[in-house]
CSV table of C-alpha atoms in Angstrom, one decimal:
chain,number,residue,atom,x,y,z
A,1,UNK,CA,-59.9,-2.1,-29.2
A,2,UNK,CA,-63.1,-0.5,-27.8
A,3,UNK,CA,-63.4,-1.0,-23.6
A,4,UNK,CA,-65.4,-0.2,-21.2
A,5,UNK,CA,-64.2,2.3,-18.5
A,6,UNK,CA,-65.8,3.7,-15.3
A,7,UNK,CA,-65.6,7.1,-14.1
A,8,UNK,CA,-62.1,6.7,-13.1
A,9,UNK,CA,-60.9,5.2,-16.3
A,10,UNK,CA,-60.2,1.8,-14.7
A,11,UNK,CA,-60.8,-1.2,-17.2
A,12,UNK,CA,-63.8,-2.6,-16.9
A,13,UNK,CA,-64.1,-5.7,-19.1
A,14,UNK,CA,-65.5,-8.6,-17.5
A,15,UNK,CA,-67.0,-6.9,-14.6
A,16,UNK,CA,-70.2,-9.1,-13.5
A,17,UNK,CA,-73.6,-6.9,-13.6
A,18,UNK,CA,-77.2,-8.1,-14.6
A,19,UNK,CA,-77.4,-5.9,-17.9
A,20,UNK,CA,-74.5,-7.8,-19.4
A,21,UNK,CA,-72.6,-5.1,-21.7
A,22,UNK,CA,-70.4,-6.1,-24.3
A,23,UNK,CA,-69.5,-5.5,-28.1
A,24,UNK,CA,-69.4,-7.5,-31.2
A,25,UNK,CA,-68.6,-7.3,-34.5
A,26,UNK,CA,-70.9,-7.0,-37.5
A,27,UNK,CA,-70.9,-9.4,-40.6
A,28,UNK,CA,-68.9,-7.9,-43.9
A,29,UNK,CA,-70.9,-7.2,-47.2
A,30,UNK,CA,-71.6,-4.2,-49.8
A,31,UNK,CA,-73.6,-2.6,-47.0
A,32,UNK,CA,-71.7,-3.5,-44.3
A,33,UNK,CA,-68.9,-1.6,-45.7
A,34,UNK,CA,-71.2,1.4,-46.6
A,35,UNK,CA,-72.4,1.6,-43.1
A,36,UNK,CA,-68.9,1.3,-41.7
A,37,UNK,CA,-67.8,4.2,-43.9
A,38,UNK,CA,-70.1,6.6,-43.0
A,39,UNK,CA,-70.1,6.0,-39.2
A,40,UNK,CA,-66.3,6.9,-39.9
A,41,UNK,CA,-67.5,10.1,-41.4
A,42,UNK,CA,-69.8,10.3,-38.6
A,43,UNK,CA,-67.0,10.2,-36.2
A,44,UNK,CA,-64.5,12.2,-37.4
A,45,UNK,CA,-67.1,15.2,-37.8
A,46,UNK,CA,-67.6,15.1,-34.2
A,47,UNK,CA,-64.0,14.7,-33.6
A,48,UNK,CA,-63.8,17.8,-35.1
A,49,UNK,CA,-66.1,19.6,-33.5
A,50,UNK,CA,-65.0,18.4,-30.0
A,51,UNK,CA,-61.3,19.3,-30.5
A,52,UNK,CA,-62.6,22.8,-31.9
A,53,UNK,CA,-64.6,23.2,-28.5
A,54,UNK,CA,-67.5,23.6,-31.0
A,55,UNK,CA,-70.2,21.0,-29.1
A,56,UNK,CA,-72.6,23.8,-27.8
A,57,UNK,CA,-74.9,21.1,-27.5
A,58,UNK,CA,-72.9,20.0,-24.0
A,59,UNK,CA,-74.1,21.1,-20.9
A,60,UNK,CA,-77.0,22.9,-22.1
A,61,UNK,CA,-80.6,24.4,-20.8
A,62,UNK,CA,-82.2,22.6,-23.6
A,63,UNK,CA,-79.9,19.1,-23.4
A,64,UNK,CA,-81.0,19.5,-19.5
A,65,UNK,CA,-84.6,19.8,-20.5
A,66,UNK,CA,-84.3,16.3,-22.2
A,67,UNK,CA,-82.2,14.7,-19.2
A,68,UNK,CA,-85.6,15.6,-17.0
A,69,UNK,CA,-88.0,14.8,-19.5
A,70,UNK,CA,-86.0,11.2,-19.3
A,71,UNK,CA,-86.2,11.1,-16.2
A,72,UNK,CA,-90.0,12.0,-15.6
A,73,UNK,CA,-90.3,8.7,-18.4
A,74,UNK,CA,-88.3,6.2,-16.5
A,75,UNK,CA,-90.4,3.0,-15.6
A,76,UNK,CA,-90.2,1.8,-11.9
A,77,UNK,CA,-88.3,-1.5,-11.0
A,78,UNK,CA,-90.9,-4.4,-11.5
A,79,UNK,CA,-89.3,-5.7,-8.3
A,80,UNK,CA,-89.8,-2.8,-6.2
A,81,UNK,CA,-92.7,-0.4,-7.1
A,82,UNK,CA,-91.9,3.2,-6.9
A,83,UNK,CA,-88.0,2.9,-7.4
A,84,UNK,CA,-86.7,3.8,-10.8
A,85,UNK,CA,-84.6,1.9,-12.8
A,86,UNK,CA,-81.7,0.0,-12.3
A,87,UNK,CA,-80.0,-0.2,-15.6
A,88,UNK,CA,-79.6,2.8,-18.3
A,89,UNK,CA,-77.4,3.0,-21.6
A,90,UNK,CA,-77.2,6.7,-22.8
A,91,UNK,CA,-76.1,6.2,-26.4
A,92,UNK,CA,-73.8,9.3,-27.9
A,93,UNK,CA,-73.2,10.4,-24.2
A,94,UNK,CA,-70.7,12.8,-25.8
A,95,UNK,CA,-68.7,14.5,-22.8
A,96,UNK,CA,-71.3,12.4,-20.6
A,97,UNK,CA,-72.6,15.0,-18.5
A,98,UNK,CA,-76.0,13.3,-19.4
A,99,UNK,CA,-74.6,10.5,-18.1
A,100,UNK,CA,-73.9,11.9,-15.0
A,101,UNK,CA,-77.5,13.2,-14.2
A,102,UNK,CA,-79.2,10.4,-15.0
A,103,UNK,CA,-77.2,8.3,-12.6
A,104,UNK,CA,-77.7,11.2,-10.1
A,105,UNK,CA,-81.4,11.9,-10.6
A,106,UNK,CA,-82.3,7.8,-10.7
A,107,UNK,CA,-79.6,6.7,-8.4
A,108,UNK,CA,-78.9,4.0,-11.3
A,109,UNK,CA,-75.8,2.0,-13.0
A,110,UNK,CA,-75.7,4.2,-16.6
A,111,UNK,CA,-73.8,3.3,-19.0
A,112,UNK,CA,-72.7,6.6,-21.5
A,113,UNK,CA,-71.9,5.3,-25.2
A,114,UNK,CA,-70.0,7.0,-28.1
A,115,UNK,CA,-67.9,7.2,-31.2
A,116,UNK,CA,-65.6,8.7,-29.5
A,117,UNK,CA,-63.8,9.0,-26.5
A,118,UNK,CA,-64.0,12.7,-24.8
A,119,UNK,CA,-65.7,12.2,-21.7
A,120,UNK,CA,-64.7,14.3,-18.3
A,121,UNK,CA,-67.2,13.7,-16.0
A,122,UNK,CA,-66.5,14.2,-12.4
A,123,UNK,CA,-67.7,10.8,-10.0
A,124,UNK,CA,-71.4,10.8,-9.1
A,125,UNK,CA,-72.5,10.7,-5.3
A,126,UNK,CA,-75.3,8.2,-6.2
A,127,UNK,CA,-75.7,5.6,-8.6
A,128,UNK,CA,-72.5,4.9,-11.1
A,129,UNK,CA,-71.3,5.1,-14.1
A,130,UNK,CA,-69.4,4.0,-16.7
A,131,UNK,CA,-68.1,4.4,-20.3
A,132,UNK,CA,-67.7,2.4,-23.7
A,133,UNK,CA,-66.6,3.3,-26.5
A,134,UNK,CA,-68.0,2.2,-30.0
A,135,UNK,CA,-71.0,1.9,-32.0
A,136,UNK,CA,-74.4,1.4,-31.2
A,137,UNK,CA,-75.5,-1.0,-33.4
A,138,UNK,CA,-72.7,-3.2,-32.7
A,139,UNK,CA,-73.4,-2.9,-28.9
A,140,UNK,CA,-75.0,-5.8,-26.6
A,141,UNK,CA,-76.5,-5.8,-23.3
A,142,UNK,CA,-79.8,-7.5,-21.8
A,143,UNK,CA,-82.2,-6.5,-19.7
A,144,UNK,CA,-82.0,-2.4,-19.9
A,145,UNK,CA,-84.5,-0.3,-18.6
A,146,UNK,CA,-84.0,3.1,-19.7
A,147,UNK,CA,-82.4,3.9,-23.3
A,148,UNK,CA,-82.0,7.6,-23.6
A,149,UNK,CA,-81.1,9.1,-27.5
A,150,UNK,CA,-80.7,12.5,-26.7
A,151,UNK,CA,-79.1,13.5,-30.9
A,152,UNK,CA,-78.1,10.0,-32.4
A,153,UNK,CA,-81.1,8.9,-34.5
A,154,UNK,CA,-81.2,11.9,-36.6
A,155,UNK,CA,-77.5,11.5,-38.0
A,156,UNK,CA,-78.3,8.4,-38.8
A,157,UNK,CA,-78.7,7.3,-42.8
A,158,UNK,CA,-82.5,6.8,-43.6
A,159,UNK,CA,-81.9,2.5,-44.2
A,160,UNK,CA,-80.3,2.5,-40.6
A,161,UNK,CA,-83.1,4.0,-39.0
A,162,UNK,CA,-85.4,0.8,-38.5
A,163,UNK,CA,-82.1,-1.6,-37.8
A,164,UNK,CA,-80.9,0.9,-34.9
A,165,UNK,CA,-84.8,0.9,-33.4
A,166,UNK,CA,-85.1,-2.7,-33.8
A,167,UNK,CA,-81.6,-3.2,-32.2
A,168,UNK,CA,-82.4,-1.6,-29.0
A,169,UNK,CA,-85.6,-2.8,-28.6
A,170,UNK,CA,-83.9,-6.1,-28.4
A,171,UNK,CA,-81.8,-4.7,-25.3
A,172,UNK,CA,-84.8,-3.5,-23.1
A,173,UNK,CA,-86.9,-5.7,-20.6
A,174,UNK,CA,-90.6,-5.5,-21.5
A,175,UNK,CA,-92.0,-2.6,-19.9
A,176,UNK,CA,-88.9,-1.0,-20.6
A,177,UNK,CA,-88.7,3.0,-21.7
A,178,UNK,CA,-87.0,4.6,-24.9
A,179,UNK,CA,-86.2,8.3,-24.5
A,180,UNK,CA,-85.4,9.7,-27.9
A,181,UNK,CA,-85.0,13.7,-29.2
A,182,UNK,CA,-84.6,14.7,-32.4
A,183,UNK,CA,-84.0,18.0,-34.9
A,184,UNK,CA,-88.5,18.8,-35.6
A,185,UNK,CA,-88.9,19.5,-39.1
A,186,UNK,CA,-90.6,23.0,-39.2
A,187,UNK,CA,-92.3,22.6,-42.3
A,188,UNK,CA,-93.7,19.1,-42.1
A,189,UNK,CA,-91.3,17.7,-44.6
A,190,UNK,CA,-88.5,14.7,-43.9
A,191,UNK,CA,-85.1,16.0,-45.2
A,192,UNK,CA,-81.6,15.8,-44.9
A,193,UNK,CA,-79.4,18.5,-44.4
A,194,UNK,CA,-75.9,17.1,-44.6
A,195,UNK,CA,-73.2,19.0,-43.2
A,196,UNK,CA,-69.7,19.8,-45.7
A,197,UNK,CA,-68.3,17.4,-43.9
A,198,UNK,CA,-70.8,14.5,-45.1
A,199,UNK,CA,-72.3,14.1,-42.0
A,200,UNK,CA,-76.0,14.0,-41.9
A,201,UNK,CA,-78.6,16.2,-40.1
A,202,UNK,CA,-81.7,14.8,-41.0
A,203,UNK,CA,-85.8,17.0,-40.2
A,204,UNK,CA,-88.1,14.3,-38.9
A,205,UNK,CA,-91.6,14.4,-37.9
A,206,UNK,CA,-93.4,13.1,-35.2
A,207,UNK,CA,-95.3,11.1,-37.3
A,208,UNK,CA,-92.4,9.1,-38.9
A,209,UNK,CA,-90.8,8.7,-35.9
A,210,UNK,CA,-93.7,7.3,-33.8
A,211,UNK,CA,-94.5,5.3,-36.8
A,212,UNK,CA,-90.9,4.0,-36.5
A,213,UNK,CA,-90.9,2.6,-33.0
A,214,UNK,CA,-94.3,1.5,-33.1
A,215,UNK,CA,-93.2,-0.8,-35.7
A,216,UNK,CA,-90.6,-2.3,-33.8
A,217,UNK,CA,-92.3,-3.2,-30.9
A,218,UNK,CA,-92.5,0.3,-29.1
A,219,UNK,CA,-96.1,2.2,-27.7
A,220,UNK,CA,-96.0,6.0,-27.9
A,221,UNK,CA,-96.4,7.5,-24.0
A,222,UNK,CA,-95.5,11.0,-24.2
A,223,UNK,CA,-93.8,13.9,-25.6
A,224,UNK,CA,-92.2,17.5,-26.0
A,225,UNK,CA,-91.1,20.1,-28.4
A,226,UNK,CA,-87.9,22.0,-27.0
A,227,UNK,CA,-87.1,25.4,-28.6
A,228,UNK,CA,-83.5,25.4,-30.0
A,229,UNK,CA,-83.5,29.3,-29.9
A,230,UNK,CA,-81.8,28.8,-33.2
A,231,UNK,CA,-83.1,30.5,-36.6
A,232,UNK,CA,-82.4,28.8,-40.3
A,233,UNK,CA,-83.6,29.9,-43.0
A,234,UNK,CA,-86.3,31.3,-41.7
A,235,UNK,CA,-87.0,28.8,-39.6
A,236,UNK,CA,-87.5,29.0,-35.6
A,237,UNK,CA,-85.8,25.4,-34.9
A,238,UNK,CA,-87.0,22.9,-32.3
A,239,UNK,CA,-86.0,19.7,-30.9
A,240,UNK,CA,-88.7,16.8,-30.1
A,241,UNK,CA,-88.0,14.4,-27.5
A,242,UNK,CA,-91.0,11.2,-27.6
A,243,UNK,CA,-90.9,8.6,-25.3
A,244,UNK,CA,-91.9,5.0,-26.2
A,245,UNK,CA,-92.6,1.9,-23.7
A,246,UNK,CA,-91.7,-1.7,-24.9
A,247,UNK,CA,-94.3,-3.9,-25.7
């Protein structure tokens, strides 16, 4: 059964906080169970590449330069102007060294979510943190102020991608932020690029993807195009992390 842990692994279940964090179950069906299916592909791909050491994304120059541009995004607290936000869900924290630096850098209560459970982050001298695991879409909390999606949206299947916006929007306070980077399609076009595994890589373009949020509640405030320093096929890959207020 999926729990909630802070940094030290105690159980956390119950704990009283003002973003209330919890997880539910989703209703059965055709596309239930097709969903379900491929988030266990989805899972054990990254299982894989974890227990392989093969996550180069971890602890990165270019995962850092996401981590700031989050940072630089974050709204204020409407209740004190010029202090930054007081509750943050960083969904596919991975290790959750993300985690860690945003709690740091904002000196808030961050919660790191994933599919699995490989965190080792070392306690934080301000703010806190803790850890679920499970699935986003079957995750709950109110009142969020900074989402951060630094790699999940675009291993998502194409029909999830509106649900998943949809669903967090209903988690952030109005005038919340959502921080989301994502594999830039060189050429323009949106395509997948599915792993032998089945997992899904999908190329996105800023123009579907701020079409996406916008249509679920979300106003485009910023961006920037990260160099992966990785060729394919010819290609000079980027990342491109977008930032969206809710409205």
């Amino acid at each position: 059964m999926p729990q909630d842990r802070d940094i030290q692994g105690r159980d956390t279940q119950g704990r009283g906080s003002s973003a209330v964090l919890t997880a539910t179950g989703r209703s059965p069906g055709h596309a239930e169970r097709n969903y379900c299916g491929y988030r266990e592909v989805v899972r054990n791909s990254f299982k894989q590449w974890y227990k392989n050491n093969r996550d180069s994304w971890s602890g990165t120059t270019t995962n850092d330069r996401v981590t700031h541009f989050a940072v630089a995004a974050a709204p204020t607290d409407e209740q004190q102007p010029g202090s930054g936000p007081a509750r943050v869900l960083d969904i596919g924290c991975g290790r959750g060294l993300q985690t860690a630096s945003l709690a740091e850098w904002l000196e808030a209560e961050v919660t790191g979510l994933d599919l699995l459970d490989v965190w080792d982050t070392p306690e934080v001298a301000h703010g806190s943190i803790r850890f679920h695991q499970g699935d986003f879409l079957a995750f709950r909390a109110e009142g969020l102020d900074l989402l951060v999606d630094n790699g999940c949206l675009h291993h998502q299947r194409r029909e999830d991608w509106a649900p998943w916006v949809e669903h967090g929007r209903k988690m952030l306070r109005p005038g919340g932020v959502w921080v989301v980077s994502v594999f830039l399609s060189p050429d323009g076009e949106i395509t997948p690029h599915p792993l032998a595994d089945g997992r899904l890589n999908w190329w996105l373009t800023e123009e579907l993807v701020t079409e996406l949020y916008e249509a679920n509640g979300f106003r485009f405030t910023g961006r920037l195009e990260i160099d992966r320093h990785f060729a394919y096929e010819g290609h000079q890959l980027k990342y491109l992390t977008l930032s969206f207020v809710a409205v």
